[in-house]
Amino acid sequence: MKPSGAARRSRRTASRRPPPPEEIEARVLDVLTQTGVQRDVPVVVGVSGGPDSLCLLETLHRLAIPVLVAHFNHELRAEADTEARAVAAQAKRLSVPYLEGRADVSAQARRRRVSIEAAARDCRYAFLFEQARSHDAQAIAVGHTADDQAETVLMHLLRGAGIRGLAGMSYRTILQSFDPAIPVVRPLLGVWRDEILAYCEARGLHPEHDASNDVSVFLRNRVRRELMPQLAEYNPNVRLALWRMAESVASDRDALKELSRARLEQVLLRQTADYTALDAHRLEESSGAVVRLVMRALLEQLTPGQDITYLQISRALQFVQDRGGRIARLAGGIVLSREAGVIYASHGESSLPLDAWPQLPPQRDSILVTIPGEIPLASGWNFIARPLVGPAPADRRSAPEADLFCARLDAERLPQHLELRIRRRGDRFRPLGLRGHSQKLSDFFINAKVPARARTRWPLLCSRDVIVWIAGFKPAEDFRQGPQTRRLAEFLVRRAA
Amino acid sequence: MKPSGAARRSRRTASRRPPPPEEIEARVLDVLTQTGVQRDVPVVVGVSGGPDSLCLLETLHRLAIPVLVAHFNHELRAEADTEARAVAAQAKRLSVPYLEGRADVSAQARRRRVSIEAAARDCRYAFLFEQARSHDAQAIAVGHTADDQAETVLMHLLRGAGIRGLAGMSYRTILQSFDPAIPVVRPLLGVWRDEILAYCEARGLHPEHDASNDVSVFLRNRVRRELMPQLAEYNPNVRLALWRMAESVASDRDALKELSRARLEQVLLRQTADYTALDAHRLEESSGAVVRLVMRALLEQLTPGQDITYLQISRALQFVQDRGGRIARLAGGIVLSREAGVIYASHGESSLPLDAWPQLPPQRDSILVTIPGEIPLASGWNFIARPLVGPAPADRRSAPEADLFCARLDAERLPQHLELRIRRRGDRFRPLGLRGHSQKLSDFFINAKVPARARTRWPLLCSRDVIVWIAGFKPAEDFRQGPQTRRLAEFLVRRAA
C-alpha cells in the first residue's frame, strides 16, 4: 500500500515552510482514496487528545467523512480524566458521537504478565474494534505520523528486523487478531509532526494532551529525543531517509507477497480442505530465497493471522531442499510430507491422503511377483518388475540416486519365490549400508518416519520371511549389485500421472 | 548469495569465547564453496596488511587455494611504504607471488574532482582487476568482515537506502564497471572483527597496519567508534541485528530479482537486438510494486552495469500505468513506447520496429474509403469502415474510451468523398475538445508524441483537405456525434493478431 500522491508530497522536508491546512486535508483525502475509505460510511477515529489525533479528527470531519470519536482512558496518569473531557468537548464542538472506553491497564499488564505498553495497546484496540463493529464503521483511523513511522522503523531496526519490520506501519492494515475485515487506516503517515502542529494552529485547535508523557511510549521518546538528533549529525534529513526507506521497502514487500503467491499458484497441484499438494520438482527449481517465500505464502494461507517465524520458514526450506526428507512438523500444527514428487502440507498428519503412499490393495495381503510382471496397488499406484537385459552399462547399474521408488538388484542373487506382501509380526530387515546388521521392521518404519497409518499395508518385496526391498527405501544388503553382478532386475513403484 | 552454513555459525555474538582457528577456516571454506570458488585456480587477494586481510590470506593459503598477494599503495600516509614491505614479507613467508600497485590517490581525486575515498577505491579495484586478468585469476578476495557489513548497512541507512542498500555487501559480487566476469568474493563477511584478532593471535600473525588510520574511512570510523556504541545502549547486540538484517534483506532481494525476471519472461512477447516487446495488458494486471520490479529487471537487462535510479523506475511505472502515454524517454537512452497492447523498449527511438504503428502501404498515398469497406495497411494492419445500423443505443454511441483506434462518427455529417491518405504540406486538424480551434498537423503530431519516423505514412481519414480522423487519436470536432445523431459510422484500425 503506497499512496503515491501522498508519498510524493511528503518528500518535502520538515524544515521548509509548513503547508497551508488545505494541503494537509488534500493529502489526507489522497490517502483515504487510495486506502479505499468510502465517504458515506462511518469511521471510528481514535483520539487521545494530542495534536496528531486532533488534526486527524479535524481533517476527516472537514472532508465530510462521518466520524465517531473514540477515546480510550488507560487510567495511567493523573491528567487522564481531564483529557477525556477535552476530547469529549471536541466531539461536541463538531456535533459527532463521542465514545469512551477505559481499563486499568496497569492491573491488566500485571495479570497477563505483559508490558504496560503491550497491555495498553491491546486494551485500546479491543475497545476501538468493539466500537467499530457495533457502529458498523468501515475502518478505524489512527493518528500515526511520518515521524512515528521514522521512529518505528528505527526501533525495529535496533531490535532486529527483515523487510517486514523495515516497511514500518502501513497506510492500511488488517489486524487479524482483532478483526479480519475492519482495517486500521493511518491517513497522517505521510505528514510530519511540525506540519501537524502548524495545522492545529491554523485551524485553531488546542491539543492539551502531550503523548510524550505517556509511560507506554518510553522507548519511543528516547529514540525521538536522543537517538534521532544523534543520527541527524550524520544526515540532517535522517528522518526523511528512514521514512523513504519504509516506503520503498513496503513496495518491495508487497511485490514479494504478490510474486510469491503467484509462484505458489504455479507449484500448486491441488488443494482440499485437508491438505495442499505441491509439485516438489517445480518447487526445487527455485532458489532457496524463493522457496523460503513460497513456503511463507503457503503457511500464511494455512494459518491465517498467525505469525510466521524465521525458524518455521527455515525448517520448511530445509525440508524442501533435503530431498530425502519424508516428514517435517512445523509450529502451528502444520505437517510437511513428501512422496514421489509431491510435497503435502496439512494440519496434522492424520488429514493427509492415504493415496499419497503406495499401499497393497484391500483384501490382498500377499501377491506373487513374476519378472516381468505388474501388480496394481491401491489409489492408482503400480508395482512393476522387469529384467534389465544385456550387459549392464555403468550408468544403468544403480538406480537414480534420488528415486527411492526404483530398485535395481542382482537378478542372480534374488530368490526364486518373490511376493509382494504386507508386514507380519516379527519382520526384520537388513538395509543397505547398515553393515549387514538387521533391525526390526517396526523400528525401521519409525526411524524412516513412515506415517503410522501407512505402515500396515506398505508394500514389501519379500521371499518368505526375508524382506528384499521396502518400496521407497534402499534395498536389503543381501541382494545389492556388486562387481560380479551380470544381470539386473528392476523393481518400480509408480503412480499413474 | 547466502551461504547458510556461514550465516548459521556467525549468529554467535562476538561476546562469546572466540572460536578456534580451524573453525574460522572451515567457515571460510564454506563461503568459498557456496560462492563457487574452485580450489585449483588462482585467487587475487587484496592485502592491506591489517588483521582482516592477513587473516584472509592465511585462511585461503591453509585451504590450499592458490593465492596471489596484491597490495595497493595509496601513497596517502607516511607509513605506506613500511606497510607494503610488511605485506611483501608475508607473501615471501608463504612463498606466494607478491604484486604491488601504487598511485598518488590525492592527485587523482583532485584531478577527477571526486572524494579521496572514491578515488582510492577506484584506483585499488582497477589495480586488483588488472592483476586478476593478467594472472588468469578466478576471483578477487577482499577482507570485509561482519563488522564492516553492520557498519555498511548502517551507513547506507543513514544516507537513505532501499533493499539494495540494506542488503549491504555480498559474499560474491560482479562489479560490472571493472570486469563483467571476475567476481569479488568476501569470505570473511560472516566473521567478526574480534574473531579475526583472535585468529591472528592463534596463528601467530602480526598485523602492523591499522586500517582505522586510513583517511579514506573517516565516516566508517566515526560510525564504528561513536555511533555503534550509542546504538548499543538500545540493543547490546545491535551489530548482530544489523548483520542479520542484511542477510535477510539480501535473501529477499535475490528472491525479488529471480521472481521479477520470471515475471518479465511472462510478459515478454519478443526480443530482438533492436527492441523488446512486452504484453501491455498482462503487465498492467500486476500491481504497481510488481511493475516497478519488472521494469527494473528490463532496464538491468538493457543497460547492464548501469545504475538504475528510482526516478527512472518511477517514470517507467508511470508510463505503464498511464495507458494513454505513447512514449517516454528514460535516462540511459532507453525509450519506452506503446501501441495497441504492446509496450516497446528500445535504445533510442530509431531502432523501434515501424510495424508497431499503422502506416499506409508503400506507393499508395491515397486510397478511396467506402462504407462498408476494408483497406489493408502495411505490416498486417487493416483499416475498416462500417455502418452501425439501427438506433444507436446509449452504450454504443461512443467508442470505448480507451480504444483510440476506433472512432464512431455521425454518418450524416460525414462528407460523401472519403479517402485514407498520407499527410500533405499545410494539413490542419480540428481535434475534438479543442473548442473548434484548428492546429497544424505537424504540431499535433509533435504534441501527441507520434514518433517522427512514423508520421510520414500515418493513415489520415480525410475528405479532400479536411482531416476527419487521425487513427489513434480523438476524431475531428466537426463530425462527432451529438444529440441529433441518428446514424453512426464506425472506423477501426486494427492489427491482425
Tab-separated table of N, CA, C and O in Angstrom, chain A residues 369-374 384-387 490:
chain	number	residue	atom	x	y	z
A	369	VAL	N	4.999	-62.344	-7.267
A	369	VAL	CA	5.711	-61.451	-8.175
A	369	VAL	C	6.383	-62.265	-9.278
A	369	VAL	O	7.100	-63.219	-8.977
A	370	THR	N	6.133	-61.921	-10.540
A	370	THR	CA	6.857	-62.534	-11.648
A	370	THR	C	7.687	-61.448	-12.327
A	370	THR	O	7.344	-60.261	-12.260
A	371	ILE	N	8.800	-61.861	-12.923
A	371	ILE	CA	9.640	-60.908	-13.657
A	371	ILE	C	9.671	-61.336	-15.114
A	371	ILE	O	10.191	-62.423	-15.408
A	372	PRO	N	9.171	-60.613	-16.089
A	372	PRO	CA	8.476	-59.335	-15.879
A	372	PRO	C	7.072	-59.535	-15.348
A	372	PRO	O	6.491	-60.614	-15.499
A	373	GLY	N	6.520	-58.474	-14.748
A	373	GLY	CA	5.160	-58.533	-14.243
A	373	GLY	C	4.761	-57.199	-13.654
A	373	GLY	O	5.617	-56.361	-13.357
A	374	GLU	N	3.454	-56.995	-13.517
A	374	GLU	CA	2.963	-55.732	-12.986
A	374	GLU	C	1.811	-56.007	-12.037
A	374	GLU	O	0.963	-56.847	-12.320
A	384	ILE	N	5.967	-52.655	-10.535
A	384	ILE	CA	6.445	-53.197	-11.799
A	384	ILE	C	7.763	-53.947	-11.561
A	384	ILE	O	8.661	-53.419	-10.889
A	385	ALA	N	7.879	-55.155	-12.106
A	385	ALA	CA	9.134	-55.907	-12.034
A	385	ALA	C	9.563	-56.212	-13.451
A	385	ALA	O	8.741	-56.613	-14.270
A	386	ARG	N	10.844	-55.977	-13.772
A	386	ARG	CA	11.289	-56.304	-15.134
A	386	ARG	C	12.783	-56.538	-15.138
A	386	ARG	O	13.523	-55.975	-14.317
A	387	PRO	N	13.235	-57.403	-16.067
A	387	PRO	CA	14.676	-57.625	-16.179
A	387	PRO	C	15.320	-56.460	-16.911
A	387	PRO	O	14.699	-55.860	-17.783
A	490	GLU	N	14.885	-54.937	-12.272
A	490	GLU	CA	14.454	-53.616	-11.814
A	490	GLU	C	13.048	-53.695	-11.239
A	490	GLU	O	12.170	-54.325	-11.832
